Short mmCIF file of C-alpha atoms in Angstrom, two decimals:
data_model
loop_
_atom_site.label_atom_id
_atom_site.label_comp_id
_atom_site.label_asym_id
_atom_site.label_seq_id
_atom_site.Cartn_x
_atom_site.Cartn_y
_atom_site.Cartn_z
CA UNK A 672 3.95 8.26 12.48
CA UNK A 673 6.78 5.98 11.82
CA UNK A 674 9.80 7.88 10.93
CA UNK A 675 11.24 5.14 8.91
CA UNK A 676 8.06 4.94 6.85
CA UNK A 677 7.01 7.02 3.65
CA UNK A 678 4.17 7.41 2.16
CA UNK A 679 2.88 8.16 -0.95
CA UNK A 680 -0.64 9.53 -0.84
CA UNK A 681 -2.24 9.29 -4.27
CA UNK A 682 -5.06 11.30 -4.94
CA UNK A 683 -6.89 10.19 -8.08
CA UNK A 684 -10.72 11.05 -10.09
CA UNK A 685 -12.51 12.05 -12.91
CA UNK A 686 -11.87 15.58 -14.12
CA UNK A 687 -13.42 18.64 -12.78
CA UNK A 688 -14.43 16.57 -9.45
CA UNK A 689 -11.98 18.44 -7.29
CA UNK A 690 -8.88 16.70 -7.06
CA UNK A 691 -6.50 19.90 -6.92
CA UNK A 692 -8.68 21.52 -3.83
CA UNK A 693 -7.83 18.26 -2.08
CA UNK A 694 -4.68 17.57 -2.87
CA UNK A 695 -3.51 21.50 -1.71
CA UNK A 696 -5.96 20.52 1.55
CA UNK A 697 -3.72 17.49 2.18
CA UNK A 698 -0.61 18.88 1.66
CA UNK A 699 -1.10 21.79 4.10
CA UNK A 700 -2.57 19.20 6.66
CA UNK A 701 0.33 17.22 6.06
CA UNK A 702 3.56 19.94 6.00
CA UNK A 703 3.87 18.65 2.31
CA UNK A 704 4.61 19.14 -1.75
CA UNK A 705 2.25 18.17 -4.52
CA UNK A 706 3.33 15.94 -7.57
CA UNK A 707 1.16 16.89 -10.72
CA UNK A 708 0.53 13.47 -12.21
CA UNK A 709 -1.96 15.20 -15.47
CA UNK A 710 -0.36 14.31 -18.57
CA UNK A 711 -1.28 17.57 -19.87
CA UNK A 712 -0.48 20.07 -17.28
CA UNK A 713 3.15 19.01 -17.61
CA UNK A 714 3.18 21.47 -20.57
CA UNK A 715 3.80 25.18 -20.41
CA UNK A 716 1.60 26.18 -22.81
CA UNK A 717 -1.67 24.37 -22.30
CA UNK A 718 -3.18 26.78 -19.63
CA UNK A 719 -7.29 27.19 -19.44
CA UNK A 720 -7.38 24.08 -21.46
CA UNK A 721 -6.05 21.73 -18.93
CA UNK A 722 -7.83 23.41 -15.57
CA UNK A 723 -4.09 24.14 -13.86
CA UNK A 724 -4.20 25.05 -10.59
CA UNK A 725 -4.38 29.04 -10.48
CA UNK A 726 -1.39 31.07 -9.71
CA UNK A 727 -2.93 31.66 -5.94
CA UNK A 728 -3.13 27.97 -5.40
CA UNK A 729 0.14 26.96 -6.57
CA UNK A 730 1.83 29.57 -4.33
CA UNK A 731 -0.33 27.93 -1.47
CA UNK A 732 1.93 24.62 -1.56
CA UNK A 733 5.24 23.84 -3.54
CA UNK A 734 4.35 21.97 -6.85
CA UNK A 735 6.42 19.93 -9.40
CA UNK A 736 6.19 18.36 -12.66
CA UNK A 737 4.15 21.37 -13.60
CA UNK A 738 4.86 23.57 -16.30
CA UNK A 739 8.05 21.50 -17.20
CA UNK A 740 8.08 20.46 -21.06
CA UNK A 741 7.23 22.38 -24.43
CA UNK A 742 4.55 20.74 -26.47
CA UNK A 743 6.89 20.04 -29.18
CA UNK A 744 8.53 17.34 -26.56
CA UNK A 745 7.34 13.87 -26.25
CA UNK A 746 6.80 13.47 -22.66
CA UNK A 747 5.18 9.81 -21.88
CA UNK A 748 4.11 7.38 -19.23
CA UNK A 749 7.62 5.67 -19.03
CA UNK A 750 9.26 9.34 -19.04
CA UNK A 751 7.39 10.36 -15.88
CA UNK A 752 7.50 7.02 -13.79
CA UNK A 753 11.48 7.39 -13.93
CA UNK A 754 11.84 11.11 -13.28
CA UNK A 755 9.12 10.92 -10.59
CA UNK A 756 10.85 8.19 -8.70
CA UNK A 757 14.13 9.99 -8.48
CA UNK A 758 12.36 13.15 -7.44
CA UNK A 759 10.52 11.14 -4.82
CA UNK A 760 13.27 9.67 -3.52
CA UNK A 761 14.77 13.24 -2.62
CA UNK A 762 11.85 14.58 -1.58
CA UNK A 763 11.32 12.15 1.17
CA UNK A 764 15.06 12.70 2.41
CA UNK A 765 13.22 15.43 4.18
CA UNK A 766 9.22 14.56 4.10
CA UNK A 767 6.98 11.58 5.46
CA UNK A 768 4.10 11.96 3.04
CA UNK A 769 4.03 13.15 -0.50
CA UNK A 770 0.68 13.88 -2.11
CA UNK A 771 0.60 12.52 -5.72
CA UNK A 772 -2.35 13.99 -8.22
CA UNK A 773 -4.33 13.46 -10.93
CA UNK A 774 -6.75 11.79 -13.52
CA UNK A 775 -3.87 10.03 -15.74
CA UNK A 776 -4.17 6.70 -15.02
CA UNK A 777 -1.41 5.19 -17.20
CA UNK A 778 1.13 7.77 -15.91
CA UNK A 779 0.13 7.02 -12.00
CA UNK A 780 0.41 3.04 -13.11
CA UNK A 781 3.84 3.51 -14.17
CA UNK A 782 5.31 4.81 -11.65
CA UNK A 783 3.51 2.07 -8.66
CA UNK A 784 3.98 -0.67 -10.88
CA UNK A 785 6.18 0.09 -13.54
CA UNK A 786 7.08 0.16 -17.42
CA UNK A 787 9.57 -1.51 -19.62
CA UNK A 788 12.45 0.85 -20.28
CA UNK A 789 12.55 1.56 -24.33
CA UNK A 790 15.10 3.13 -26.77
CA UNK A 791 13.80 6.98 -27.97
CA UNK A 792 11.09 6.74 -31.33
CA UNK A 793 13.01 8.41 -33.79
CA UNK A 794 10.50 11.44 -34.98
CA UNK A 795 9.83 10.44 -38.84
CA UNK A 796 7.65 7.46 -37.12
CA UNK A 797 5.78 9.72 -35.31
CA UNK A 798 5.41 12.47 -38.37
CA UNK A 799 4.72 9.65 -40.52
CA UNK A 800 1.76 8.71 -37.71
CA UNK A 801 0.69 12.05 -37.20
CA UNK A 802 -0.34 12.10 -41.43
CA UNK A 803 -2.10 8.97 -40.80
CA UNK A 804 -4.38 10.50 -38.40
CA UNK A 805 -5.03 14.03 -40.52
CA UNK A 806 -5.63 12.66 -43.58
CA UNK A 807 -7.09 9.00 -42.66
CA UNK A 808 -8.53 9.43 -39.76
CA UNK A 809 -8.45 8.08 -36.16
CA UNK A 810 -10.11 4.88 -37.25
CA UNK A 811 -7.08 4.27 -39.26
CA UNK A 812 -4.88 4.17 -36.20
CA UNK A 813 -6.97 1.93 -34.27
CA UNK A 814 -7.30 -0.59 -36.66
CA UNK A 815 -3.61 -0.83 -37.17
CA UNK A 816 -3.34 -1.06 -33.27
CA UNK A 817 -6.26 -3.65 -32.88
CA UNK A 818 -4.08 -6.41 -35.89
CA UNK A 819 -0.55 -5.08 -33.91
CA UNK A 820 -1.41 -5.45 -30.28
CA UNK A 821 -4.93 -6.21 -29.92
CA UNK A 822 -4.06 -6.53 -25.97
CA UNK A 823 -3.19 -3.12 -25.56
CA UNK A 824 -5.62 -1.83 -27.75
CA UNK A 825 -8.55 -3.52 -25.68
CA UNK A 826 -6.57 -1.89 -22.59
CA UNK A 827 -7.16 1.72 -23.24
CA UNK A 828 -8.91 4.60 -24.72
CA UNK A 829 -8.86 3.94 -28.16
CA UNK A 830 -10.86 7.54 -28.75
CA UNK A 831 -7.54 8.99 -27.61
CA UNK A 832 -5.05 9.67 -30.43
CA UNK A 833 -2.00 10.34 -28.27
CA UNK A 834 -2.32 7.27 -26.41
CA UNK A 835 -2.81 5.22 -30.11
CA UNK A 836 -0.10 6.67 -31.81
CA UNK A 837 2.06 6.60 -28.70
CA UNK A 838 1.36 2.61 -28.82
CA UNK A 839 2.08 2.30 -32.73
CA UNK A 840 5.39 4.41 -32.34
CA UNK A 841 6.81 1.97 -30.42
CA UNK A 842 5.33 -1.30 -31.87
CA UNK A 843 6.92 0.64 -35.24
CA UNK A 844 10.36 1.24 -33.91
CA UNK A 845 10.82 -2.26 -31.75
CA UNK A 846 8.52 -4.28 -33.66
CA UNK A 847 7.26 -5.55 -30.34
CA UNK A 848 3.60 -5.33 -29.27
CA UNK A 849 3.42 -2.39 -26.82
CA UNK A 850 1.84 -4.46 -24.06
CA UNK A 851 4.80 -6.48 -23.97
CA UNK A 852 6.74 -3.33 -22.37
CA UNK A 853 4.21 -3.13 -19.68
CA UNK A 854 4.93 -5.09 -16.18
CA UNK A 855 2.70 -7.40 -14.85
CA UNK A 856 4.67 -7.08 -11.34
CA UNK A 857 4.46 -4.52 -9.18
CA UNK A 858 7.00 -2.07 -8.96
CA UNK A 859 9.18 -2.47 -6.06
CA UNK A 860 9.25 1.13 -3.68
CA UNK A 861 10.84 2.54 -0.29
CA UNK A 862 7.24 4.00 0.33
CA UNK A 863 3.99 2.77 0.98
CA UNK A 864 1.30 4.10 -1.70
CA UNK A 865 -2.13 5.01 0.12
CA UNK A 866 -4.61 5.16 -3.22
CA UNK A 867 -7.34 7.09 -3.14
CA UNK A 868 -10.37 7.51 -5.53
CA UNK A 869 -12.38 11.06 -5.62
CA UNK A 870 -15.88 10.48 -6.99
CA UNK A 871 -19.68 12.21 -6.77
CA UNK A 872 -23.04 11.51 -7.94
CA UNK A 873 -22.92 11.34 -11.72
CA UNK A 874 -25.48 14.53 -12.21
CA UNK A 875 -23.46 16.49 -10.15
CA UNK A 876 -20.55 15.62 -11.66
CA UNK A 877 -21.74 16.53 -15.21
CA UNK A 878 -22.53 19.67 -13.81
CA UNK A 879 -19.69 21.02 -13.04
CA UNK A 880 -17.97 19.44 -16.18
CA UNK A 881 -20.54 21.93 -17.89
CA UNK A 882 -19.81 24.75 -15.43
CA UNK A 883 -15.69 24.25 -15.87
CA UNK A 884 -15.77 24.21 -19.78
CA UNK A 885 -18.24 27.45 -19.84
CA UNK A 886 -15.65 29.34 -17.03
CA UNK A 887 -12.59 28.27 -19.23
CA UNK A 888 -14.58 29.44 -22.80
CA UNK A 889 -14.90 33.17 -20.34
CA UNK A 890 -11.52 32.37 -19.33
CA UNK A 891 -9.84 32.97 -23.08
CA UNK A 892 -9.56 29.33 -23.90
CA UNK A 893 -10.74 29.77 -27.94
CA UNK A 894 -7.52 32.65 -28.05
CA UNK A 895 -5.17 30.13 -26.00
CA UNK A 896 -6.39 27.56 -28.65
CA UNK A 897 -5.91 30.13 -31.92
CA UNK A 898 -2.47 31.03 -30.51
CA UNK A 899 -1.71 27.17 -30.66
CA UNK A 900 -3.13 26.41 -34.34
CA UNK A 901 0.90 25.63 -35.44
CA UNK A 902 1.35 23.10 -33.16
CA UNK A 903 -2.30 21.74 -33.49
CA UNK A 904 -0.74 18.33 -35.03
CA UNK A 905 1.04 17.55 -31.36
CA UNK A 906 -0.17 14.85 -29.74
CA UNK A 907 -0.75 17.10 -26.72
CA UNK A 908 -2.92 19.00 -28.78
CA UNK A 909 -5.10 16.34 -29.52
CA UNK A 910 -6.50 16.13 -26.40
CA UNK A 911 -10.24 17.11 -25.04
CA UNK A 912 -10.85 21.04 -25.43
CA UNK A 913 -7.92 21.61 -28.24
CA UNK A 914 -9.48 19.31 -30.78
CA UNK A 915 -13.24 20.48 -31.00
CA UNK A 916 -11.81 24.40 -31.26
CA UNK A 917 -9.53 23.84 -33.97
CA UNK A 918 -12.21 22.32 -35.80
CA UNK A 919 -14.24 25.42 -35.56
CA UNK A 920 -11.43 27.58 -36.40
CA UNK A 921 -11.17 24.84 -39.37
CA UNK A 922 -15.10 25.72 -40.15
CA UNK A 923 -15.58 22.02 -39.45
CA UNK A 924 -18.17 23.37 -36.98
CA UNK A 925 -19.78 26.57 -35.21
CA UNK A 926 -18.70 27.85 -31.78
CA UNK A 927 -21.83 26.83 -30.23
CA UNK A 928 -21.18 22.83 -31.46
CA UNK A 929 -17.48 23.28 -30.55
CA UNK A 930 -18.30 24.12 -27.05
CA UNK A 931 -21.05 21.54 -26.55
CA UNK A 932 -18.93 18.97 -27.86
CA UNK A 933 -15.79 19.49 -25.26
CA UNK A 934 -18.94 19.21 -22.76
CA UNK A 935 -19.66 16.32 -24.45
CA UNK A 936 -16.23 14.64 -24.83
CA UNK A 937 -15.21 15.64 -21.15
CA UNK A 938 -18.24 14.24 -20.08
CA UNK A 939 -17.57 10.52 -21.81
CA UNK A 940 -13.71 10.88 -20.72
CA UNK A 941 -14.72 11.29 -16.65
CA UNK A 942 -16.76 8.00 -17.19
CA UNK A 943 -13.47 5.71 -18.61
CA UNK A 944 -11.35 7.85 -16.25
CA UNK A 945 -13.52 6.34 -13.45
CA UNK A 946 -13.79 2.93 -15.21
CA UNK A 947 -10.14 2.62 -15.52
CA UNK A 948 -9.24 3.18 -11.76
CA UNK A 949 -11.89 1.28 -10.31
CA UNK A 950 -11.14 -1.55 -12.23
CA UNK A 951 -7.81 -1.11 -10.67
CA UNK A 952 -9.41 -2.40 -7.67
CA UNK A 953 -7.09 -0.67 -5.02
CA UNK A 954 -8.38 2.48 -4.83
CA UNK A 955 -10.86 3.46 -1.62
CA UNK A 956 -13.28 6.24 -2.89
CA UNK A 957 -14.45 9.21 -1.17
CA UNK A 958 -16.41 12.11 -2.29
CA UNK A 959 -14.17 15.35 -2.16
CA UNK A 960 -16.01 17.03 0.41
CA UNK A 961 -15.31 13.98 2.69
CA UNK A 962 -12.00 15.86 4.26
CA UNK A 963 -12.62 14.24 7.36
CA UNK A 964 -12.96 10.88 6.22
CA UNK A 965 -9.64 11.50 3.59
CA UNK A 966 -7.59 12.10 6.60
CA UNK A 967 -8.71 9.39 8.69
CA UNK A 968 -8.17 6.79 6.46
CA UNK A 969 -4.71 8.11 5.27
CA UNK A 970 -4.32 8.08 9.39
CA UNK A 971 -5.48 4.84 9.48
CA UNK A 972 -3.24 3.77 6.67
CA UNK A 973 -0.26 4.95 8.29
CA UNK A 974 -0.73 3.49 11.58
CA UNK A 975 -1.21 0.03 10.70
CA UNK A 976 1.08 0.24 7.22
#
């Protein structure tokens, strides 16, 4: 390995397809930390909801950017990119190869390629956004993003309210389109990035979505979500697993149609997850029982990078 050389080993996938198992693998195998790159495991009080590692794995290997912001705190894409590239530039003062995980592609795009720096929203925009969406509707949103920036809107998940209001926040506050503030280059690094894309057979796949939502329903997740009903307007909150349980506990719905539809909705969000990176085009996709194969081609990587 060239000691002059660092690499950043990126370790991206659906949910529930076994990213953290590999990652923790890797990092061993390596002499290594882990970078949590989940948009929603940054916060301390989304637990069962968000599949965090357990407390046995994360005493296995050193982890950061876990458990680091309240869910009161607006915490986005831009946010991470700079804090993770000033962490990873002290980190590999005294490491060769990071591992970087997770299934949040707009937060691992920022930091390889990069986002427009922007002043802070002030909070009445995103209040005022927030009463859109409870009393409206999501539609509402959307529509307002499709006339603003019709070129972000066709970019991302539209089904996800955090990443919609996040948009019109800023498109509010700089009356700029929000694609405007994303780079086309990319961003310039002291490390090599080694992408990689964890994937299975669809059926299998769904399968353990199934299994992972009925383990975290055992697991307490309905009293994680009733002891989070006052922050339940949060855009962390309105996330897969948060939102279908506070509409039971709203009598929107029975527990049985609750649970079913996180099934559902984690089910439709592994399918854009994968969408999204593979249209990325430079990830190389392995299943995650493929150690062998992993560590070759991050070999591989390094010895010709």
């Amino acid at each position: 390995m060239d000691s002059q050389k660092k690499y950043l080993v990126v370790i991206a996938g659906p949910t529930a397809v076994g990213k953290t198992a590999v990652s923790i693998k890797l990092a061993k195998l390596f002499k290594t930390v882990v970078l949590n790159a989940d948009s929603r495991q940054f916060y301390k009080e989304l637990n069962i909801g968000t599949a965090k590692p357990t407390n046995e794995e994360l005493k296995e290997v050193e982890h950061y950017f876990m458990n680091t912001k309240n869910v009161t705190e607006l915490y986005g894409a831009g946010h991470f990119a700079n804090d993770a590239r000033n962490l990873i530039h002290k980190l590999f003062e005294t490491h060769e190869v990071l591992i970087l995980v997770g299934g949040s592609g707009l937060y691992i795009n920022a930091l390889l390629n990069g986002v427009d720096e922007f002043d802070e929203v002030p909070i009445n925009i995103r209040e005022n956004l927030n009463v859109i969406h409870e009393k409206k509707g999501l539609q509402v949103l959307v529509e307002m993003l499709l006339e603003k920036d019709p070129v972000y809107a066709k970019s991302i998940d539209i089904k996800n309210p955090q990443r919609v209001i996040r948009a019109l926040e800023i498109i509010t506050h700089t009356g700029k389109p929000f694609s405007s503030y994303l780079k086309s280059q990319v961003q310039s690094h002291s490390f090599t990035s080694i992408n990689l894309l964890l994937n299975m057979e669809r059926d299998a796949l769904y399968k353990r979505i199934n299994q992972r939502v009925d383990d975290m329903m055992q697991k307490g997740l309905l009293d994680e979500v009733k002891n989070l009903v006052g922050y339940k307007n949060y855009n962390a909150l309105k996330t897969v697993g948060y939102k279908e349980l506070f509409a039971y506990l709203d009598g929107e719905c029975t527990l049985a149609e609750a649970v079913d539809k996180i099934k559902q909705h984690t089910r439709n969000y592994a399918k854009r997850q994968l969408t999204w990176f593979n249209n990325k085009g430079n990830f190389n996709t392995f299943h995650p029982e493929d150690l062998d194969g992993i560590v070759r081609y991050i070999n591989l990587k390094i010895q010709h990078a």
